[in-house]
């Protein structure tokens, strides 16, 4: 069976995976870009943007694993956009422009389904009101035997971890303290017992922790 993977998921030293006060202008709230600066400088990120250059090394090697073998993604509604409640603006097509970097079917978890949205480059957003198990069933069917990526945000990743559906988790612990926002680990006491865990700290100051199901 295909694996369920999480990649490049950044958290602060105090466990927050996004800041407080998300808006159209601030996708990560008061955290700004601080959680992801390590990623923005890598070759992997620049290649996603269609740009040359970028740094190599361990940060880049781990960042670049996010796409290989992925056939579908599942994300929470707040990774797709800042709107809450019933959709007021069906013209909104996500943070990533007309050609998002996913290039696969993407299942957006929401209590307010809407028609699917086909984008350039092979990305189609499907808006589903489903449990983690049901969303994963749909994503696996669409993935055609390839792996499924859980793209975030923290409440979505936490829900899939709580349901014991994740096979591989890569967390980048960034040396900042946010103080407020949304945590990843709440309610997941003892989760380390399910995985083989390795970590490495890079010159950027980030500690990459990988959790892999035995």
Coordinates of N, CA and C in Angstrom, one line a residue:
X1 N 0.8 -1.2 0.0 CA 0.0 0.0 0.0 C 0.9 1.2 0.0
X2 N 0.4 2.3 -0.6 CA 1.2 3.5 -0.7 C 1.4 4.1 0.7
X3 N 2.4 4.9 0.9 CA 2.7 5.5 2.2 C 2.1 6.9 2.3
X4 N 1.9 7.3 3.5 CA 1.5 8.6 3.9 C 2.6 9.4 4.4
X5 N 2.9 10.6 3.8 CA 4.2 11.3 4.2 C 3.9 12.8 4.5
X6 N 4.7 13.3 5.4 CA 4.7 14.7 5.7 C 6.2 15.2 5.5
X7 N 6.4 16.3 4.8 CA 7.7 16.8 4.6 C 7.8 18.3 4.9
X8 N 9.0 18.7 5.3 CA 9.4 20.1 5.4 C 8.4 20.8 6.4
X9 N 8.0 20.2 7.4 CA 7.0 20.8 8.3 C 7.7 21.5 9.4
X10 N 7.7 22.8 9.4 CA 8.5 23.6 10.3 C 7.8 23.9 11.6
X11 N 8.5 23.8 12.7 CA 7.9 24.2 14.0 C 8.9 25.0 14.8
X12 N 8.5 25.9 15.6 CA 9.3 26.7 16.5 C 9.9 25.8 17.6
X13 N 10.8 26.4 18.4 CA 11.3 25.7 19.6 C 10.2 25.4 20.6
X14 N 9.2 26.3 20.6 CA 8.1 26.0 21.6 C 6.9 25.3 20.9
X15 N 7.1 24.7 19.7 CA 6.2 23.8 19.2 C 5.1 24.3 18.3
X16 N 5.2 25.6 17.9 CA 4.2 26.2 17.1 C 4.5 26.0 15.6
X17 N 3.5 25.6 14.8 CA 3.8 25.4 13.4 C 3.2 26.5 12.5
X18 N 2.5 27.4 13.1 CA 2.1 28.7 12.5 C 1.8 29.7 13.5
X19 N 1.9 31.0 13.1 CA 1.7 32.0 14.1 C 0.2 32.4 14.3
X20 N -0.1 33.3 15.1 CA -1.4 33.8 15.3 C -1.8 34.9 14.4
X21 N -3.0 35.0 13.9 CA -3.5 36.1 13.1 C -3.3 35.9 11.6
X22 N -3.6 34.7 11.1 CA -3.5 34.5 9.6 C -4.4 35.4 8.9
X23 N -3.9 35.9 7.7 CA -4.7 36.8 6.9 C -4.1 36.6 5.5
X24 N -4.8 37.3 4.5 CA -4.4 37.2 3.1 C -2.9 37.7 3.0
X25 N -2.6 38.7 3.7 CA -1.2 39.3 3.6 C -0.2 38.5 4.5
X26 N -0.7 37.8 5.5 CA 0.2 37.0 6.4 C -0.3 35.6 6.5
X27 N 0.1 34.7 5.6 CA -0.4 33.3 5.6 C 0.0 32.6 6.9
X28 N 1.1 33.0 7.5 CA 1.6 32.3 8.7 C 1.4 33.2 9.9
X29 N 0.5 34.2 9.9 CA 0.3 35.1 11.0 C 1.5 35.8 11.4
X30 N 1.6 36.1 12.7 CA 2.7 36.9 13.2 C 4.1 36.2 13.0
X31 N 4.1 34.9 12.7 CA 5.4 34.2 12.5 C 6.0 34.7 11.2
X32 N 5.3 35.3 10.3 CA 5.8 35.7 9.0 C 6.5 34.6 8.3
X33 N 7.7 34.9 7.8 CA 8.5 33.9 7.0 C 9.5 33.2 7.9
X34 N 9.5 33.5 9.2 CA 10.6 33.0 10.0 C 10.7 31.5 10.1
X35 N 9.6 30.8 10.1 CA 9.6 29.3 10.2 C 10.2 28.7 9.0
X36 N 10.2 29.4 7.8 CA 10.6 28.8 6.6 C 11.8 29.4 5.9
X37 N 12.5 30.2 6.6 CA 13.7 30.8 6.0 C 14.7 29.8 5.5
X38 N 14.9 28.7 6.3 CA 15.8 27.7 6.0 C 15.5 27.0 4.7
X39 N 14.2 27.0 4.3 CA 13.7 26.3 3.1 C 13.8 27.2 1.9
X40 N 13.6 28.5 2.1 CA 13.5 29.4 0.9 C 14.9 29.5 0.2
X41 N 16.0 29.3 0.9 CA 17.3 29.4 0.3 C 17.8 28.2 -0.4
X42 N 17.0 27.1 -0.3 CA 17.5 25.8 -0.9 C 17.3 25.7 -2.4
X43 N 18.1 24.9 -3.1 CA 17.8 24.6 -4.5 C 16.5 24.0 -4.7
X44 N 16.0 23.2 -3.8 CA 14.7 22.6 -3.9 C 13.6 23.6 -4.0
X45 N 13.6 24.6 -3.1 CA 12.6 25.6 -3.2 C 12.7 26.5 -4.4
X46 N 13.9 26.9 -4.8 CA 14.0 27.7 -6.0 C 13.6 26.9 -7.3
X47 N 13.8 25.6 -7.3 CA 13.4 24.8 -8.4 C 11.9 24.8 -8.5
X48 N 11.2 24.8 -7.3 CA 9.7 24.8 -7.3 C 9.2 26.1 -7.9
X49 N 10.0 27.2 -7.8 CA 9.6 28.5 -8.3 C 10.1 28.7 -9.7
X50 N 10.7 27.6 -10.3 CA 11.2 27.7 -11.7 C 12.4 28.6 -11.8
X51 N 13.2 28.7 -10.7 CA 14.4 29.6 -10.6 C 15.6 28.7 -10.4
X52 N 16.8 29.2 -11.0 CA 18.0 28.5 -10.8 C 18.7 28.8 -9.4
X53 N 19.7 28.1 -9.1 CA 20.5 28.4 -8.0 C 19.9 27.9 -6.7
X54 N 20.5 28.5 -5.6 CA 20.0 28.0 -4.2 C 21.1 27.2 -3.6
X55 N 21.0 27.1 -2.3 CA 22.0 26.3 -1.5 C 21.8 24.8 -1.6
X56 N 23.0 24.1 -1.4 CA 22.9 22.7 -1.4 C 23.0 22.2 0.1
X57 N 23.6 21.1 0.4 CA 23.8 20.6 1.7 C 22.6 19.9 2.3
X58 N 22.6 19.6 3.6 CA 21.6 18.8 4.2 C 20.2 19.4 4.1
X59 N 20.1 20.7 4.4 CA 18.8 21.4 4.3 C 18.1 21.1 2.9
X60 N 18.9 21.3 1.9 CA 18.4 21.1 0.5 C 18.1 19.6 0.2
X61 N 18.9 18.7 0.7 CA 18.7 17.3 0.5 C 17.4 16.8 1.1
X62 N 17.1 17.3 2.3 CA 15.8 16.9 3.0 C 14.7 17.7 2.3
X63 N 14.8 18.9 2.0 CA 13.7 19.7 1.4 C 13.3 19.1 0.1
X64 N 14.3 18.5 -0.7 CA 14.0 18.0 -2.0 C 13.3 16.7 -2.0
X65 N 13.1 16.1 -0.9 CA 12.4 14.8 -0.8 C 10.9 14.9 -0.9
X66 N 10.4 16.1 -0.9 CA 8.9 16.3 -0.7 C 8.1 15.8 -1.9
X67 N 8.7 15.8 -3.1 CA 7.9 15.5 -4.3 C 8.0 14.1 -4.9
X68 N 9.1 13.4 -4.6 CA 9.4 12.2 -5.3 C 8.3 11.1 -4.9
X69 N 7.7 10.5 -5.8 CA 6.7 9.4 -5.6 C 5.4 9.8 -5.0
X70 N 5.1 11.1 -5.1 CA 3.8 11.6 -4.5 C 2.8 11.6 -5.6
X71 N 1.6 11.1 -5.4 CA 0.5 11.0 -6.3 C -0.7 11.9 -6.0
X72 N -0.8 12.4 -4.7 CA -1.9 13.2 -4.3 C -1.5 13.9 -3.0
X73 N -2.1 15.0 -2.7 CA -1.9 15.7 -1.4 C -3.2 15.9 -0.7
X74 N -3.2 16.0 0.6 CA -4.3 16.4 1.5 C -3.8 17.6 2.3
X75 N -4.6 18.6 2.3 CA -4.3 19.8 3.1 C -5.5 20.3 3.8
X76 N -5.3 21.1 4.8 CA -6.4 21.7 5.5 C -6.8 23.0 4.7
X77 N -8.0 23.4 5.0 CA -8.6 24.6 4.3 C -7.7 25.8 4.5
X78 N -7.1 26.0 5.7 CA -6.3 27.2 6.0 C -4.9 27.2 5.3
X79 N -4.5 26.0 4.8 CA -3.4 26.0 3.9 C -3.8 26.5 2.5
X80 N -5.0 26.3 2.1 CA -5.5 26.7 0.8 C -5.7 28.2 0.8
X81 N -6.2 28.8 1.9 CA -6.5 30.2 1.9 C -7.0 30.7 3.3
X82 N -7.2 32.0 3.5 CA -7.5 32.5 4.8 C -9.0 32.6 5.1
X83 N -9.9 32.3 4.2 CA -11.3 32.4 4.4 C -11.8 31.4 5.4
X84 N -12.7 31.8 6.3 CA -13.4 30.9 7.2 C -14.9 30.9 6.9
X85 N -15.5 29.8 7.3 CA -17.0 29.7 7.2 C -17.3 29.5 5.7
X86 N -18.6 29.7 5.3 CA -19.0 29.5 3.9 C -18.2 30.3 3.0
X87 N -17.9 29.8 1.8 CA -17.1 30.5 0.8 C -17.8 31.7 0.3
X88 N -17.1 32.9 0.5 CA -17.6 34.1 0.0 C -17.0 34.5 -1.3
X89 N -15.8 34.0 -1.6 CA -15.1 34.4 -2.8 C -14.6 33.1 -3.6
X90 N -15.4 32.7 -4.5 CA -15.0 31.5 -5.3 C -14.0 31.9 -6.4
X91 N -13.6 33.1 -6.4 CA -12.5 33.5 -7.3 C -11.1 33.2 -6.7
X92 N -11.1 33.0 -5.4 CA -9.8 32.7 -4.7 C -9.3 31.3 -5.1
X93 N -8.1 31.2 -5.6 CA -7.6 29.9 -6.1 C -6.4 29.5 -5.4
X94 N -6.1 30.0 -4.2 CA -5.0 29.5 -3.4 C -3.9 30.5 -3.4
X95 N -2.9 30.2 -2.5 CA -1.7 31.1 -2.4 C -0.7 31.1 -3.5
X96 N -0.9 30.1 -4.5 CA 0.3 29.8 -5.3 C 0.2 30.2 -6.8
X97 N -0.8 31.0 -7.1 CA -0.9 31.5 -8.5 C -1.6 30.5 -9.4
X98 N -1.5 30.7 -10.7 CA -2.2 29.8 -11.6 C -1.6 28.5 -11.8
X99 N -0.4 28.3 -11.5 CA 0.3 27.0 -11.7 C 0.9 26.6 -10.3
X100 N 0.1 26.0 -9.4 CA 0.6 25.6 -8.1 C 1.7 24.5 -8.2
X101 N 2.5 24.4 -7.2 CA 3.7 23.5 -7.3 C 3.3 22.0 -7.0
X102 N 2.1 21.7 -6.8 CA 1.7 20.3 -6.4 C 1.7 19.3 -7.6
X103 N 1.1 19.7 -8.7 CA 1.0 18.9 -9.9 C 0.4 17.6 -9.7
X104 N -0.5 17.5 -8.8 CA -1.3 16.3 -8.5 C -2.7 16.7 -8.1
X105 N -3.6 15.7 -7.9 CA -4.8 16.1 -7.2 C -4.5 16.5 -5.8
X106 N -5.2 17.5 -5.3 CA -5.1 18.0 -3.9 C -6.5 18.0 -3.2
X107 N -6.6 17.3 -2.1 CA -7.9 17.2 -1.4 C -7.8 18.2 -0.2
X108 N -8.7 19.2 -0.3 CA -8.7 20.3 0.7 C -9.9 20.0 1.7
X109 N -9.5 19.8 3.0 CA -10.5 19.4 4.0 C -11.2 20.7 4.4
X110 N -12.6 20.6 4.3 CA -13.4 21.8 4.7 C -14.8 21.3 5.0
X111 N -15.4 22.0 5.9 CA -16.8 21.7 6.2 C -17.8 22.4 5.2
X112 N -17.2 23.1 4.2 CA -18.0 23.8 3.2 C -17.5 23.4 1.8
X113 N -17.9 22.2 1.3 CA -17.4 21.7 0.0 C -17.9 22.7 -1.1
X114 N -17.1 22.7 -2.2 CA -17.4 23.6 -3.3 C -16.9 22.8 -4.6
X115 N -17.3 23.3 -5.8 CA -16.8 22.5 -7.0 C -15.3 22.5 -7.0
X116 N -14.8 21.4 -7.7 CA -13.4 21.2 -7.8 C -12.8 22.3 -8.7
X117 N -11.5 22.6 -8.5 CA -10.9 23.7 -9.2 C -9.6 23.2 -9.9
X118 N -9.7 23.2 -11.2 CA -8.6 22.7 -12.0 C -7.6 23.8 -12.4
X119 N -6.4 23.6 -12.1 CA -5.3 24.6 -12.3 C -4.4 24.2 -13.4
X120 N -3.5 25.1 -13.8 CA -2.4 24.7 -14.7 C -1.4 23.7 -14.1
X121 N -0.8 22.9 -14.9 CA 0.3 22.1 -14.4 C -0.1 20.8 -13.8
X122 N -1.4 20.4 -13.8 CA -1.8 19.1 -13.3 C -2.4 19.2 -11.9
X123 N -2.5 20.3 -11.3 CA -3.1 20.4 -9.9 C -4.6 20.6 -10.1
X124 N -5.3 19.8 -9.4 CA -6.8 20.0 -9.2 C -7.1 20.0 -7.8
X125 N -7.7 21.0 -7.3 CA -8.2 21.1 -5.9 C -9.6 20.5 -5.8
X126 N -9.7 19.5 -4.9 CA -11.0 18.9 -4.6 C -11.4 19.3 -3.1
X127 N -12.5 19.8 -2.9 CA -12.9 20.3 -1.6 C -13.9 19.3 -0.9
X128 N -13.4 18.7 0.2 CA -14.2 17.5 0.7 C -14.4 17.7 2.2
X129 N -15.6 17.3 2.7 CA -15.9 17.3 4.1 C -15.8 15.8 4.5
X130 N -14.6 15.5 5.1 CA -14.4 14.0 5.3 C -13.5 13.8 6.5
X131 N -13.6 12.7 7.1 CA -12.7 12.3 8.2 C -11.3 12.0 7.6
X132 N -10.2 12.0 8.4 CA -8.9 11.7 7.8 C -8.9 10.3 7.1
X133 N -9.6 9.3 7.6 CA -9.7 8.0 6.9 C -10.3 8.1 5.6
X134 N -11.4 8.8 5.5 CA -12.1 8.9 4.2 C -11.4 9.8 3.2
X135 N -10.8 10.9 3.7 CA -10.0 11.7 2.8 C -8.8 10.9 2.3
X136 N -8.2 10.1 3.1 CA -7.0 9.3 2.6 C -7.5 8.3 1.6
X137 N -8.7 7.7 1.8 CA -9.2 6.7 0.8 C -9.3 7.4 -0.5
X138 N -9.9 8.6 -0.5 CA -10.1 9.3 -1.8 C -8.7 9.7 -2.4
X139 N -7.8 10.1 -1.6 CA -6.5 10.5 -2.1 C -5.7 9.3 -2.7
X140 N -5.8 8.2 -2.0 CA -5.1 7.0 -2.5 C -5.7 6.6 -3.8
X141 N -7.0 6.7 -3.9 CA -7.6 6.3 -5.2 C -7.1 7.2 -6.3
X142 N -7.0 8.5 -6.0 CA -6.5 9.4 -7.1 C -5.0 9.3 -7.3
X143 N -4.3 8.8 -6.3 CA -2.8 8.8 -6.4 C -2.3 7.7 -7.3
X144 N -3.2 6.7 -7.7 CA -2.8 5.6 -8.6 C -1.6 4.8 -8.1
X145 N -1.6 4.5 -6.8 CA -0.5 3.6 -6.3 C 0.7 4.4 -5.8
X146 N 0.8 5.7 -6.0 CA 1.9 6.5 -5.5 C 1.5 6.9 -4.0
X147 N 2.5 7.6 -3.4 CA 2.3 8.0 -2.0 C 1.4 9.2 -1.9
X148 N 0.8 9.4 -0.7 CA 0.0 10.6 -0.4 C 0.7 11.5 0.6
X149 N 0.8 12.8 0.3 CA 1.4 13.7 1.2 C 0.4 14.5 1.9
X150 N 0.6 14.6 3.3 CA -0.2 15.5 4.1 C 0.5 16.8 4.2
X151 N -0.1 17.9 3.6 CA 0.6 19.1 3.4 C 0.5 20.1 4.6
X152 N -0.4 19.9 5.5 CA -0.6 20.8 6.6 C -1.9 21.5 6.5
X153 N -2.2 22.4 7.3 CA -1.4 22.9 8.4 C -1.4 22.0 9.6
X154 N -1.0 22.6 10.8 CA -0.8 21.8 12.0 C -2.0 21.0 12.4
X155 N -3.2 21.5 12.4 CA -4.4 20.8 12.8 C -4.6 19.6 11.9
X156 N -4.3 19.7 10.6 CA -4.5 18.6 9.7 C -3.4 17.5 9.9
X157 N -2.2 17.9 10.1 CA -1.1 16.9 10.4 C -1.4 16.2 11.7
X158 N -1.8 17.0 12.7 CA -2.1 16.4 14.0 C -3.3 15.4 13.9
X159 N -4.3 15.7 13.1 CA -5.4 14.8 13.0 C -5.0 13.5 12.4
X160 N -4.1 13.5 11.4 CA -3.6 12.3 10.8 C -2.7 11.5 11.7
X161 N -1.9 12.2 12.4 CA -1.1 11.5 13.4 C -1.9 10.9 14.5
X162 N -2.9 11.6 15.0 CA -3.8 11.1 16.0 C -4.5 9.8 15.6
X163 N -4.8 9.8 14.3 CA -5.5 8.6 13.7 C -4.5 7.5 13.3
X164 N -3.2 7.7 13.6 CA -2.2 6.7 13.3 C -2.1 6.4 11.8
X165 N -2.2 7.4 10.9 CA -2.2 7.2 9.5 C -0.9 7.7 8.8
X166 N 0.0 8.2 9.5 CA 1.2 8.7 8.9 C 2.4 7.7 9.0
X167 N 3.0 7.5 7.9 CA 4.2 6.6 7.8 C 5.5 7.2 7.9
X168 N 5.6 8.5 7.4 CA 6.9 9.2 7.4 C 6.6 10.7 7.7
X169 N 7.3 11.2 8.7 CA 7.1 12.6 9.2 C 8.4 13.3 9.3
X170 N 8.6 14.4 8.5 CA 9.9 15.2 8.6 C 9.5 16.5 9.2
X171 N 10.0 16.8 10.4 CA 9.8 18.0 11.1 C 11.1 18.8 11.2
X172 N 11.1 20.1 10.8 CA 12.2 21.0 10.9 C 12.0 21.9 12.1
X173 N 12.8 21.7 13.1 CA 12.7 22.5 14.3 C 13.6 23.7 14.2
X174 N 12.9 24.9 14.1 CA 13.6 26.1 13.7 C 13.9 26.9 15.0
X175 N 15.1 27.4 15.2 CA 15.5 28.0 16.5 C 14.9 29.4 16.7
X176 N 13.6 29.5 16.8 CA 12.9 30.7 17.1 C 11.8 30.3 18.1
X177 N 11.4 31.3 18.9 CA 10.3 31.2 19.9 C 9.1 32.1 19.4
X178 N 8.0 31.5 19.1 CA 6.8 32.2 18.6 C 5.9 32.7 19.8
X179 N 5.8 31.8 20.8 CA 5.0 32.2 21.9 C 3.5 32.0 21.8
X180 N 3.0 32.0 20.6 CA 1.5 31.9 20.3 C 1.3 31.4 18.9
X181 N 0.2 30.9 18.6 CA -0.1 30.3 17.3 C -0.8 29.0 17.5
X182 N -0.5 28.1 16.6 CA -1.1 26.7 16.7 C 0.0 25.7 16.8
X183 N -0.1 24.9 17.8 CA 0.9 23.9 18.1 C 0.7 22.6 17.2
X184 N 1.8 21.9 17.0 CA 1.7 20.6 16.3 C 1.4 19.5 17.3
X185 N 2.0 19.4 18.5 CA 2.1 18.2 19.3 C 1.0 18.0 20.3
X186 N 0.2 19.0 20.5 CA -0.9 18.9 21.5 C -1.7 17.6 21.3
X187 N -1.9 16.9 22.4 CA -2.7 15.6 22.4 C -2.0 14.4 21.8
X188 N -0.7 14.5 21.5 CA 0.0 13.4 20.9 C 1.1 12.8 21.8
X189 N 0.8 12.8 23.0 CA 1.8 12.3 24.0 C 2.1 10.8 23.7
X190 N 3.4 10.5 23.7 CA 3.9 9.1 23.4 C 4.0 8.7 22.0
X191 N 3.7 9.7 21.1 CA 3.7 9.4 19.6 C 5.1 8.8 19.2
X192 N 6.1 9.2 19.9 CA 7.5 8.7 19.5 C 7.6 7.2 19.5
X193 N 6.7 6.5 20.3 CA 6.8 5.0 20.4 C 6.4 4.3 19.1
X194 N 5.7 5.1 18.2 CA 5.3 4.4 17.0 C 6.4 4.4 15.9
X195 N 7.4 5.2 16.1 CA 8.3 5.5 15.0 C 9.8 5.2 15.3
X196 N 10.6 5.0 14.3 CA 12.0 5.1 14.4 C 12.4 6.6 14.1
X197 N 13.2 7.2 15.0 CA 13.5 8.6 14.9 C 14.9 8.9 14.7
X198 N 15.2 9.8 13.8 CA 16.6 10.3 13.6 C 16.6 11.8 13.5
X199 N 17.7 12.4 13.9 CA 17.8 13.9 13.8 C 19.2 14.3 13.4
X200 N 19.2 15.5 12.7 CA 20.5 16.1 12.3 C 20.3 17.6 12.4
X201 N 21.3 18.3 12.9 CA 21.3 19.7 12.9 C 22.2 20.3 11.9
X202 N 21.8 21.3 11.1 CA 22.5 21.8 10.0 C 23.1 23.2 10.4
X203 N 24.0 23.7 9.5 CA 24.6 25.0 9.8 C 23.5 26.2 9.9
X204 N 22.4 26.0 9.3 CA 21.3 27.0 9.4 C 20.7 27.1 10.8
X205 N 21.1 26.1 11.7 CA 20.5 26.1 13.0 C 19.3 25.3 13.1
X206 N 18.8 24.7 12.0 CA 17.6 23.9 12.0 C 17.9 22.4 12.4
X207 N 17.1 21.8 13.2 CA 17.3 20.4 13.5 C 16.2 19.7 12.8
X208 N 16.6 18.8 11.9 CA 15.6 18.0 11.1 C 15.4 16.7 11.9
X209 N 14.1 16.4 12.2 CA 13.8 15.2 12.9 C 12.9 14.4 12.0
X210 N 13.2 13.2 11.7 CA 12.4 12.3 10.9 C 11.9 11.1 11.7
X211 N 10.6 10.9 11.5 CA 9.8 9.9 12.2 C 9.4 8.9 11.1
X212 N 9.9 7.7 11.2 CA 9.6 6.7 10.1 C 9.0 5.4 10.8
X213 N 7.9 5.0 10.2 CA 7.2 3.8 10.8 C 8.1 2.6 10.5
X214 N 8.4 1.8 11.6 CA 9.3 0.6 11.4 C 8.7 -0.4 10.4

